[in-house]
Short mmCIF file of C-alpha atoms in Angstrom, two decimals:
data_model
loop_
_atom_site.label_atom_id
_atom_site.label_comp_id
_atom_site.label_asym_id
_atom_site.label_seq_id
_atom_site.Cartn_x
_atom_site.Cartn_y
_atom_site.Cartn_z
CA UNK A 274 140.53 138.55 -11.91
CA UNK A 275 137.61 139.65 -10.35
CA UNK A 276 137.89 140.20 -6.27
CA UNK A 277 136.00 141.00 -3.14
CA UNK A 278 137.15 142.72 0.12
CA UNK A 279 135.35 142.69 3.25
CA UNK A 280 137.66 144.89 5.60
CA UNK A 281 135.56 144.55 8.47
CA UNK A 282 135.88 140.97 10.46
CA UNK A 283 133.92 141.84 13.24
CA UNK A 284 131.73 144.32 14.10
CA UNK A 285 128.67 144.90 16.93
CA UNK A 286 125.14 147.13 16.96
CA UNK A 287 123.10 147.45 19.97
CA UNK A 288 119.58 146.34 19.31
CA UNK A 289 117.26 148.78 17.22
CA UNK A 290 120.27 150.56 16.31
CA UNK A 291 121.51 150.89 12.19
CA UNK A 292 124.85 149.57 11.20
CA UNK A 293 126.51 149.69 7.72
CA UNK A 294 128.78 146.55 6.34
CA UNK A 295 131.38 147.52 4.09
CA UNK A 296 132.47 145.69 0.95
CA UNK A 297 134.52 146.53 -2.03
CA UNK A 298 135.39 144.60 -5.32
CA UNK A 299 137.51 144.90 -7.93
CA UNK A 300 136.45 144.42 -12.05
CA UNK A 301 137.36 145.14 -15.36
CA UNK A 302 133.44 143.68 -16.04
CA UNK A 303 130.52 146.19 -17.08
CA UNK A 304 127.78 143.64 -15.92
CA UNK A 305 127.64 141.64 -13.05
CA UNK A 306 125.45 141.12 -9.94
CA UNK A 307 126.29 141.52 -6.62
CA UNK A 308 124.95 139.79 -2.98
CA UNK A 309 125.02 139.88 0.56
CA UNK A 310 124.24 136.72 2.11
CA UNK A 311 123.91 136.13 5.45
CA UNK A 312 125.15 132.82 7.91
CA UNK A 313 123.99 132.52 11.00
CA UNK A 314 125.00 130.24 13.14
CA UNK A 315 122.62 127.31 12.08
CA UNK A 316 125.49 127.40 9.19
CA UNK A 317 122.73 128.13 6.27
CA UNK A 318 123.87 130.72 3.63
CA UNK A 319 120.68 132.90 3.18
CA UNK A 320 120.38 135.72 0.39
CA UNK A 321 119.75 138.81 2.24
CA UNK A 322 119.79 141.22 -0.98
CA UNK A 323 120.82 141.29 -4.71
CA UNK A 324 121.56 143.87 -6.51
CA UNK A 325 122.37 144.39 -10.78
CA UNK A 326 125.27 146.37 -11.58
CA UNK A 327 122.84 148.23 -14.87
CA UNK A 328 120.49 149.37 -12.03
CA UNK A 329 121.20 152.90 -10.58
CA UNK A 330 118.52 152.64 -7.90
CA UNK A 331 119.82 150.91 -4.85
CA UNK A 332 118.17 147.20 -3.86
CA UNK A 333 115.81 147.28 -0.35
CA UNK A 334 114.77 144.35 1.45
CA UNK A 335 112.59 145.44 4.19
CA UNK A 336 115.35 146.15 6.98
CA UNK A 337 117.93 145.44 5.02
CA UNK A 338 119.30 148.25 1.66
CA UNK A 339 122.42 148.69 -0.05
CA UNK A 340 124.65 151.73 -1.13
CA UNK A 341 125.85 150.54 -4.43
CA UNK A 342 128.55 152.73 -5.95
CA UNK A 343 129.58 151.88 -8.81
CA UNK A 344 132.44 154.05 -9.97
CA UNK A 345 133.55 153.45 -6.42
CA UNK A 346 133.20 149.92 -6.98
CA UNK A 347 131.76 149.39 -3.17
CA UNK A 348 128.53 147.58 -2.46
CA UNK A 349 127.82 148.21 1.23
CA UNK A 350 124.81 146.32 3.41
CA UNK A 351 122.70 148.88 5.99
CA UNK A 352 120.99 146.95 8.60
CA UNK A 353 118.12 149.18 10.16
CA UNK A 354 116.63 148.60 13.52
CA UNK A 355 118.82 145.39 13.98
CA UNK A 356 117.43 142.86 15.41
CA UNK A 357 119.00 140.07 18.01
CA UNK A 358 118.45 137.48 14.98
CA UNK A 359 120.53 139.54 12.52
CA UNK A 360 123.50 137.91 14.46
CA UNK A 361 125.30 136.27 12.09
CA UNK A 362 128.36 136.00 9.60
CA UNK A 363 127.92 138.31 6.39
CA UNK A 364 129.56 137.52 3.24
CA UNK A 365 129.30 140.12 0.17
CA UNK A 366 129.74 138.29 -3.16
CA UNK A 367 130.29 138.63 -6.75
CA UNK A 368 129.10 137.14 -9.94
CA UNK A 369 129.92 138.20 -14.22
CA UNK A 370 127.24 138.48 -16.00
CA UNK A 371 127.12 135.03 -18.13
CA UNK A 372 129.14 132.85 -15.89
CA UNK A 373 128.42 130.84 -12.50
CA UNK A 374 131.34 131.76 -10.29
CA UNK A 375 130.43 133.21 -7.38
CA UNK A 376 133.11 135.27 -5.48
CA UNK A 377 132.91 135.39 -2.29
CA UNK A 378 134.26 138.04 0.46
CA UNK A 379 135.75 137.28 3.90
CA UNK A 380 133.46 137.78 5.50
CA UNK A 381 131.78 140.52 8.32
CA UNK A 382 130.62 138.90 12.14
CA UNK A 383 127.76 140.76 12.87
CA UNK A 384 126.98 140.44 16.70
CA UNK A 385 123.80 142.24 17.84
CA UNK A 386 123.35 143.32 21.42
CA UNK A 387 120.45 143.56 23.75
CA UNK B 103 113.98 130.58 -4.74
CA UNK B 104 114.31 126.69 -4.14
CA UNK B 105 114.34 124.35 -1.26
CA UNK B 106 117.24 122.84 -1.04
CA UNK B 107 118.14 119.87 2.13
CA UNK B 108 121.18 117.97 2.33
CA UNK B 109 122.35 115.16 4.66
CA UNK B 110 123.96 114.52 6.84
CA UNK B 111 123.75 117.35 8.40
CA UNK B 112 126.68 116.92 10.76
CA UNK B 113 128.97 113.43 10.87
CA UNK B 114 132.31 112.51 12.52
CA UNK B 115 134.26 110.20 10.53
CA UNK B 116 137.31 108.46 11.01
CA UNK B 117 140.96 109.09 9.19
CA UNK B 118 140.29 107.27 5.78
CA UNK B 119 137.07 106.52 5.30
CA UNK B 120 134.58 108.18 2.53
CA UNK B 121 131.11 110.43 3.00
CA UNK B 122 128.90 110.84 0.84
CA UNK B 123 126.33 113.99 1.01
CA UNK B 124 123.16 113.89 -0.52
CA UNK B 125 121.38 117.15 -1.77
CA UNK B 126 118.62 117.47 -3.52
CA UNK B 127 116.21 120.37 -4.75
CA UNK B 128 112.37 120.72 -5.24
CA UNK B 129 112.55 121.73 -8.05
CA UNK B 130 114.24 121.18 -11.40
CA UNK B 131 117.46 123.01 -12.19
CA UNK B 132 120.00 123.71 -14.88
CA UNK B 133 122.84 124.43 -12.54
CA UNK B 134 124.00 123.03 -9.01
CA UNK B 135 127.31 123.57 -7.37
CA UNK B 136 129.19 122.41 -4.25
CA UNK B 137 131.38 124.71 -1.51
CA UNK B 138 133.65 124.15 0.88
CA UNK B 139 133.90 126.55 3.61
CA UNK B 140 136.93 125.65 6.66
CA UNK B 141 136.47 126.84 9.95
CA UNK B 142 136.33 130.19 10.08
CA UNK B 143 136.97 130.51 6.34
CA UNK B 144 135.04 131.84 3.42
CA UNK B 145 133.43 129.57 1.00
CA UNK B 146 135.12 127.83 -2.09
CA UNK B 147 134.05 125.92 -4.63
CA UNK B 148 134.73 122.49 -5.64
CA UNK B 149 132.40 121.73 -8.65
CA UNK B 150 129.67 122.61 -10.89
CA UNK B 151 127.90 119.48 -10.94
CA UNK B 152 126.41 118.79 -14.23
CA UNK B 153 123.81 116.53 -15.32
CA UNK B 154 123.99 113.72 -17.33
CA UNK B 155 128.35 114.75 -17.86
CA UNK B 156 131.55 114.89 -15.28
CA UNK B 157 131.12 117.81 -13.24
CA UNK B 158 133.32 120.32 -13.88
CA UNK B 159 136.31 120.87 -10.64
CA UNK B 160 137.94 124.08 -9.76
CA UNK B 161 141.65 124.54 -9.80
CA UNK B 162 143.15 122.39 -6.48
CA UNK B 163 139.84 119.81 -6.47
CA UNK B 164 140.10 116.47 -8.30
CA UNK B 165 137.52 113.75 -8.75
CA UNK B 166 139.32 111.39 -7.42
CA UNK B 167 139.17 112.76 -3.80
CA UNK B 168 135.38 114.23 -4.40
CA UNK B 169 133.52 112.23 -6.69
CA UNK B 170 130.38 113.85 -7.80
CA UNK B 171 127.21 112.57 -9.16
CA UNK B 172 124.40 114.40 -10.84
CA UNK B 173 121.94 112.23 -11.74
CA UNK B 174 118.90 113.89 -12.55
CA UNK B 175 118.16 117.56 -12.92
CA UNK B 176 117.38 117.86 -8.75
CA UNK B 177 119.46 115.94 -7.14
CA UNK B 178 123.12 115.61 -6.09
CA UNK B 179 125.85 113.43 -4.59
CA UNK B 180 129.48 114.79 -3.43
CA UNK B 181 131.88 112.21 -1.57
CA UNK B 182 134.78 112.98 0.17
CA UNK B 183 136.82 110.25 -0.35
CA UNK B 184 140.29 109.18 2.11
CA UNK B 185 139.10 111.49 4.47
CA UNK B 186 141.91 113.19 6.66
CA UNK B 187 141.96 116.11 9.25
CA UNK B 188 141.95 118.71 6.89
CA UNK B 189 138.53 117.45 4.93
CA UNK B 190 137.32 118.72 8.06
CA UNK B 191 134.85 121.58 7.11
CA UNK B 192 131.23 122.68 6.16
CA UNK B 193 129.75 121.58 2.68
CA UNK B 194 127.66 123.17 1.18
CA UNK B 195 125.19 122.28 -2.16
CA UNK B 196 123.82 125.32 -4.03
CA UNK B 197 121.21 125.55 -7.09
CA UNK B 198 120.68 128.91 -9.42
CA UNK B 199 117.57 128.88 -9.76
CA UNK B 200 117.18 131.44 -12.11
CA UNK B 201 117.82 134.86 -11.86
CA UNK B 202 121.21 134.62 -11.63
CA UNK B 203 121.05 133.48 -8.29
CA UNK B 204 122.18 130.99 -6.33
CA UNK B 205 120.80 129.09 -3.26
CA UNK B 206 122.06 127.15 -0.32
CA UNK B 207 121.11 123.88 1.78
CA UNK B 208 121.96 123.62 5.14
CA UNK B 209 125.23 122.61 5.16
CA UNK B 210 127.23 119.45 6.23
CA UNK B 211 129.34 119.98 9.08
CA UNK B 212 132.40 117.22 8.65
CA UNK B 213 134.89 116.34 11.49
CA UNK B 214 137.56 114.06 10.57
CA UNK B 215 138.99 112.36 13.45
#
């Protein structure tokens, strides 16, 4: 069975600074997707980034780009220049290629300081 | 992406009575699936609600206690039925939209009193 490990519960950045989210799964599957998403606390689950397990090249959202490793199996999030509305939870997630269940992580509170 | 809203958006409801959420979607989609997510929890998931058939419960949800209804390919019903303490929690509707994807409403916020 496919799982995902978020070993960080909480964590803190001073404004404008760069902070890395760590996350880890564990597969026997060759394709799959992975996400961050991101819940502030207005409770809304927003996609933050996505990212195809066939694709070497890591995914970039603006601020926001992953270190996908996949022999490592570890999918981390790298917030740049954080921003006081990056506060929120962080959950990484997992999906197989073909199905529709989502596995979600833990989750990481990201609090970011002025 | 999709828009998706659900209401209520936050309700307190007494020991033993039944919600229903609404959610639905602007636009049409294949798939649609309900979470639960307890306080300070991550996010599980009930159902795949299909339409036009029974929706499809994970392992520890029965339809009996949340009745869903999928009647057309954007909208979505989930009731919590015989509420008690522990129904107390954040639900959450979510549509793949394509890609693979999914995408979340708001969130209900239940407290069971």
């Amino acid at each position: 069975a496919q799982t995902v490990t978020q070993s960080q519960p909480e964590m803190s950045v001073q404004e404008a600074e760069t902070v890395t989210l760590s996350c880890t799964y564990d597969t026997s599957e060759s394709n799959y997707y992975l996400f961050w998403y991101k819940q502030p606390p207005s409770r809304q689950m927003i996609l933050v980034i996505r990212q195809e397990a066939y694709k070497q090249q890591n995914a970039t959202e603006n601020r926001f780009s992953v270190n996908f490793q996949k022999a490592a199996k570890s999918f981390s999030l790298k917030i740049s220049d954080s921003q006081l509305g990056d506060t929120a939870m962080y959950f990484c997630a997992f999906l197989t290629s073909g199905t529709y269940k989502y596995i979600f992580g833990t989750g990481t509170r990201l609090k970011v300081l002025a | 992406s999709a828009v998706i809203s659900q209401k209520p958006s936050r309700d307190i409801c007494q020991r033993g009575t039944s919600l229903t959420i609404q959610c639905q979607v602007d636009s049409q989609v294949t798939m649609m699936f309900w979470y639960r997510q307890q306080p300070g929890q991550s996010l599980t998931l009930i159902a795949t609600a299909n339409q036009g058939s029974e929706a499809t419960y994970e392992s520890g949800f029965v339809i009996d206690k949340f009745p869903i209804s999928r009647p057309n390919l954007t909208f979505s019903t989930l009731t919590v039925s015989n509420m008690s303490p522990e129904d107390s929690s954040i639900y959450l509707c979510s549509a793949e939209t394509g890609g693979n994807t999914i995408y979340f409403g708001e969130g209900s916020w239940l407290t069971v009193v």
